mmCIF file of C-alpha atoms in Angstrom:
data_model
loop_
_atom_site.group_PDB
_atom_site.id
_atom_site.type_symbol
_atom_site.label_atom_id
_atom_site.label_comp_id
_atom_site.label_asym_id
_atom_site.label_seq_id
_atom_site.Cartn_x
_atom_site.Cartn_y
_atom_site.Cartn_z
ATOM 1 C CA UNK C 1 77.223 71.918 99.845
ATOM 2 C CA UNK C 2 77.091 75.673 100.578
ATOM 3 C CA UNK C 3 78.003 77.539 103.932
ATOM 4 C CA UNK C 4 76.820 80.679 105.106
ATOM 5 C CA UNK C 5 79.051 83.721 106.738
ATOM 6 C CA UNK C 6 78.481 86.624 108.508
ATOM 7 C CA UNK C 7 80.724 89.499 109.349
ATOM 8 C CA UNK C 8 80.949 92.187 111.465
ATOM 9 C CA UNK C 9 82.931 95.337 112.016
ATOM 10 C CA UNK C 10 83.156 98.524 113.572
ATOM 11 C CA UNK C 11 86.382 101.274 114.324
ATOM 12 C CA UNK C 12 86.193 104.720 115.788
ATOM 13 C CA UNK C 13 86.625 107.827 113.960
ATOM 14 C CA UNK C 14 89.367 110.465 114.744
ATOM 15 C CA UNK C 15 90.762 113.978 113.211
ATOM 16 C CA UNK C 16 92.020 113.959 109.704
ATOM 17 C CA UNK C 17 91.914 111.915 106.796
ATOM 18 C CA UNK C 18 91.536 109.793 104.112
ATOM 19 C CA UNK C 19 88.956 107.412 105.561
ATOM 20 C CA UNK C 20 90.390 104.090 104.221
ATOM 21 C CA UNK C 21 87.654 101.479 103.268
ATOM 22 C CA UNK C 22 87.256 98.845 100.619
ATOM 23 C CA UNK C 23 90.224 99.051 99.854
ATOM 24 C CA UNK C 24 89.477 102.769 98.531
ATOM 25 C CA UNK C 25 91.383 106.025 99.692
ATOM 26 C CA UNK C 26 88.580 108.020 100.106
ATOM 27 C CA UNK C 27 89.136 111.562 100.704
ATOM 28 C CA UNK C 28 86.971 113.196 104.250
ATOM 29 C CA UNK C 29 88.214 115.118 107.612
ATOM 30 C CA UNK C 30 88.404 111.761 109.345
ATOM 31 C CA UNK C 31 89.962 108.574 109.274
ATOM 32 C CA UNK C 32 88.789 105.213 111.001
ATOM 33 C CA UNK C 33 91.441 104.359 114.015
ATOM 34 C CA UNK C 34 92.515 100.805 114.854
ATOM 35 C CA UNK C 35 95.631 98.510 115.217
ATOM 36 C CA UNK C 36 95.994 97.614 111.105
ATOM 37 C CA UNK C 37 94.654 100.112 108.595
ATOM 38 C CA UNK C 38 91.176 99.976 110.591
ATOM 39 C CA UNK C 39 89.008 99.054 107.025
ATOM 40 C CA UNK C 40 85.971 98.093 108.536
ATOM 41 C CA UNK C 41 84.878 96.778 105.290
ATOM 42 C CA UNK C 42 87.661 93.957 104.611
ATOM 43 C CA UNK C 43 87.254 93.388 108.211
ATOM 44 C CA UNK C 44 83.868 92.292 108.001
ATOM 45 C CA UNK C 45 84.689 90.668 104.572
ATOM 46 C CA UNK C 46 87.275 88.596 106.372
ATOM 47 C CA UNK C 47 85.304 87.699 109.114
ATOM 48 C CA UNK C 48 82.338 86.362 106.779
ATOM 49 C CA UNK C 49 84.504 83.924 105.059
ATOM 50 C CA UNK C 50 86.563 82.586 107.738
ATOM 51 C CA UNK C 51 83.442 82.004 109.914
ATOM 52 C CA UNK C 52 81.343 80.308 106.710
ATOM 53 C CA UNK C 53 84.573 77.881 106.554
ATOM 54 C CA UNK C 54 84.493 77.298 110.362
ATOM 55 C CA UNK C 55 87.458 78.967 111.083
ATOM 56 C CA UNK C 56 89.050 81.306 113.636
ATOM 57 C CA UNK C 57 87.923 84.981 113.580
ATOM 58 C CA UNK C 58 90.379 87.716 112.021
ATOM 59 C CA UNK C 59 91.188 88.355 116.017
ATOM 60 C CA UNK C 60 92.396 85.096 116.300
ATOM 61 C CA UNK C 61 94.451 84.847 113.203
ATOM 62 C CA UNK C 62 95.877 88.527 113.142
ATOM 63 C CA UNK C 63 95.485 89.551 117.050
ATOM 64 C CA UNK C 64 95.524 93.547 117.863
ATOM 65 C CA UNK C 65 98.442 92.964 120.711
ATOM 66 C CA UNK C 66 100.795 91.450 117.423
ATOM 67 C CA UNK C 67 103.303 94.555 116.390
ATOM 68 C CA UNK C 68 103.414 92.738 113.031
ATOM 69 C CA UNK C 69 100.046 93.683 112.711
ATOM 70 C CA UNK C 70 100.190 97.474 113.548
ATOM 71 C CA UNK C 71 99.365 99.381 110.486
ATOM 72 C CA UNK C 72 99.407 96.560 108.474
ATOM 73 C CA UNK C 73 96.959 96.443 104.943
ATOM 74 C CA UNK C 74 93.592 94.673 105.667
ATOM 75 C CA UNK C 75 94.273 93.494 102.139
ATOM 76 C CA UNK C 76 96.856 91.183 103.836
ATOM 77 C CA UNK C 77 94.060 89.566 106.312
ATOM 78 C CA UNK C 78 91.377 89.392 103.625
ATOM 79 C CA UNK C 79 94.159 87.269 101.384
ATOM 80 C CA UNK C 80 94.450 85.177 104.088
ATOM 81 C CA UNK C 81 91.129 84.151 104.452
ATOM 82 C CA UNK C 82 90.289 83.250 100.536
ATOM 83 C CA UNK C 83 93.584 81.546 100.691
ATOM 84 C CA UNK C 84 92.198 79.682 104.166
ATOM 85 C CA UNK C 85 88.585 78.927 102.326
ATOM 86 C CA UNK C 86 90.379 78.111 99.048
ATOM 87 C CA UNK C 87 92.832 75.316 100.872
ATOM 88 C CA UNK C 88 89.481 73.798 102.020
ATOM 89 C CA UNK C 89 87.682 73.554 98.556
ATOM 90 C CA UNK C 90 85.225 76.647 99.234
ATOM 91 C CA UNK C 91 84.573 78.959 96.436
ATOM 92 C CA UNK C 92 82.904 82.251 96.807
ATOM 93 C CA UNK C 93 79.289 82.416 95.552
ATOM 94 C CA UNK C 94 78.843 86.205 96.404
ATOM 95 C CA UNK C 95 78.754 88.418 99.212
ATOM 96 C CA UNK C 96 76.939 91.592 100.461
ATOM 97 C CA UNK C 97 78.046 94.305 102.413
ATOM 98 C CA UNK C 98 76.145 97.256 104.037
ATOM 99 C CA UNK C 99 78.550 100.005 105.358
ATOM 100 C CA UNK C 100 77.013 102.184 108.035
ATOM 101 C CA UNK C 101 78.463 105.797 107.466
ATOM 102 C CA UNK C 102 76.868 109.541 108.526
ATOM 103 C CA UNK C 103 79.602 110.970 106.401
ATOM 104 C CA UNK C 104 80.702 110.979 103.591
ATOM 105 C CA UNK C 105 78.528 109.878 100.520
ATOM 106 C CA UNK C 106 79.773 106.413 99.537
ATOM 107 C CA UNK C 107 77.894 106.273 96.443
ATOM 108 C CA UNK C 108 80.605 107.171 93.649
ATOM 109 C CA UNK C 109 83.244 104.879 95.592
ATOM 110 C CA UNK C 110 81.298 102.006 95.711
ATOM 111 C CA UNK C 111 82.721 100.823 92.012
ATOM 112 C CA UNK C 112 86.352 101.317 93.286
ATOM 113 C CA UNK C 113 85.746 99.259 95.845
ATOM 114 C CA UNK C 114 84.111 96.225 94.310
ATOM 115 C CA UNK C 115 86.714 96.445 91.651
ATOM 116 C CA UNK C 116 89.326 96.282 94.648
ATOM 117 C CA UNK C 117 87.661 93.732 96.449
ATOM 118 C CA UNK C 118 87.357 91.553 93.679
ATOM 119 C CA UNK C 119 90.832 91.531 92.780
ATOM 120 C CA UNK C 120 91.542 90.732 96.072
ATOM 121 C CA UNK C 121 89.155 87.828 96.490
ATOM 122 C CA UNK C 122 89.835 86.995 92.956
ATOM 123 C CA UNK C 123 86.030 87.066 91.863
ATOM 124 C CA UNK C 124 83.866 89.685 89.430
ATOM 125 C CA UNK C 125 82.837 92.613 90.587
ATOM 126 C CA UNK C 126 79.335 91.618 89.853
ATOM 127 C CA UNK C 127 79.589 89.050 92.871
ATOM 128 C CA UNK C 128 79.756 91.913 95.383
ATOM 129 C CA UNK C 129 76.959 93.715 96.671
ATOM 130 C CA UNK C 130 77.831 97.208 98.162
ATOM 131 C CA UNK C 131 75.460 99.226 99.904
ATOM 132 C CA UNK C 132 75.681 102.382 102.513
ATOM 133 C CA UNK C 133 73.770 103.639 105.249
ATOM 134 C CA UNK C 134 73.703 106.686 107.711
ATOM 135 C CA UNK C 135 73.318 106.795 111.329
ATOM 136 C CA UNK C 136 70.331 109.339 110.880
ATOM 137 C CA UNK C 137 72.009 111.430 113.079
ATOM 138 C CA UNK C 138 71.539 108.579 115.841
ATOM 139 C CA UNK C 139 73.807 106.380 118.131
ATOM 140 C CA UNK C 140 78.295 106.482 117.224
ATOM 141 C CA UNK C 141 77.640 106.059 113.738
ATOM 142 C CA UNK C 142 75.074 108.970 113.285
ATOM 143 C CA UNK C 143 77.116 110.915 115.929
ATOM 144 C CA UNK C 144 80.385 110.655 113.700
ATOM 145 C CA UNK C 145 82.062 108.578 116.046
ATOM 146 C CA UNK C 146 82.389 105.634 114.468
ATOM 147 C CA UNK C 147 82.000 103.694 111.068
ATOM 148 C CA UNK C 148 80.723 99.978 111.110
ATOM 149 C CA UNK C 149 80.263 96.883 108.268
ATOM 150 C CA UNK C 150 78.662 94.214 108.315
ATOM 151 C CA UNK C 151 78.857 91.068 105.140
ATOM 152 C CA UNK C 152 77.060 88.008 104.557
ATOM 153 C CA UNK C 153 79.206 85.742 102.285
ATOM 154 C CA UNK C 154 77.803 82.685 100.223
ATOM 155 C CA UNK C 155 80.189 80.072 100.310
ATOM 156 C CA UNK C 156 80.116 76.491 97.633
ATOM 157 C CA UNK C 157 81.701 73.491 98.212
ATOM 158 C CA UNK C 158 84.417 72.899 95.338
ATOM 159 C CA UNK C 159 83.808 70.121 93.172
ATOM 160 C CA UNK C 160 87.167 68.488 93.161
ATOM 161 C CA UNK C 161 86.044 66.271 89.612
ATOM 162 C CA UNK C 162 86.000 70.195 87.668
#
């Protein structure tokens, strides 16, 4: 049996830096504001797997209101769900992620954050599909406001016999 997930993220942009995603320190001007660390990336990521097991949505889980949860790694939260998929006998298959980003060039970071991913999610690098967009200048995205994810996760049933 496989599932399908799909994830979605998206946190404002403000003054000063690193921009935090994937896991990766990436050094800009700006940094992506939210309740946790604001990675857009493992947000998504976390969303995808929890909703291909049928479970509640990072929100649920890890709610924005929680002071536990105020600054807190996304690294924690995407744990969580591959230890949630794990405890019901999914496996990860792959996943792909688009990041939607005027600025900066995500290109020579994209390694550093499969590698980090991966380790996370305890899975190759090669299962993780990484790409980046720009805004064209167009809507919070182009504008600089904002930086959104989006991932589609593959999910397999565990055969409990291997």
């Amino acid at each position: 049996m496989i599932r399908i997930g799909l994830g979605h993220d998206t946190h404002r942009l403000a003054e000063g830096g690193p921009l935090r995603l994937g896991g990766v320190d990436i050094p800009h001007d700006r940094h992506m504001v939210g309740h946790s660390d604001a990675d857009v990336l493992m947000h998504a990521i976390t969303d995808a797997l929890l909703g291909a097991a049928n479970l509640p949505d990072i929100g649920e889980w890890f709610p924005n209101s929680a002071t536990e949860n105020k600054g807190r790694d996304s690294a924690d939260f995407l744990r969580f769900a591959n230890h949630k998929i794990n405890e019901q006998m999914w496996r990860i298959i792959n996943l792909d992620t688009v990041i939607f980003a005027q600025e900066p060039k995500l290109s020579p970071y994209k390694d550093a954050m499969r590698t980090a991913l991966a380790e996370i999610l305890d899975i190759h690098p090669e299962q993780i599909g990484i790409k980046s967009k720009t805004g064209e200048k167009v809507g919070p995205v182009g504008r600089l406001e904002a930086i959104q994810a989006e991932c589609v996760v593959l999910l397999e049933r565990i055969d409990e016999f291997i």
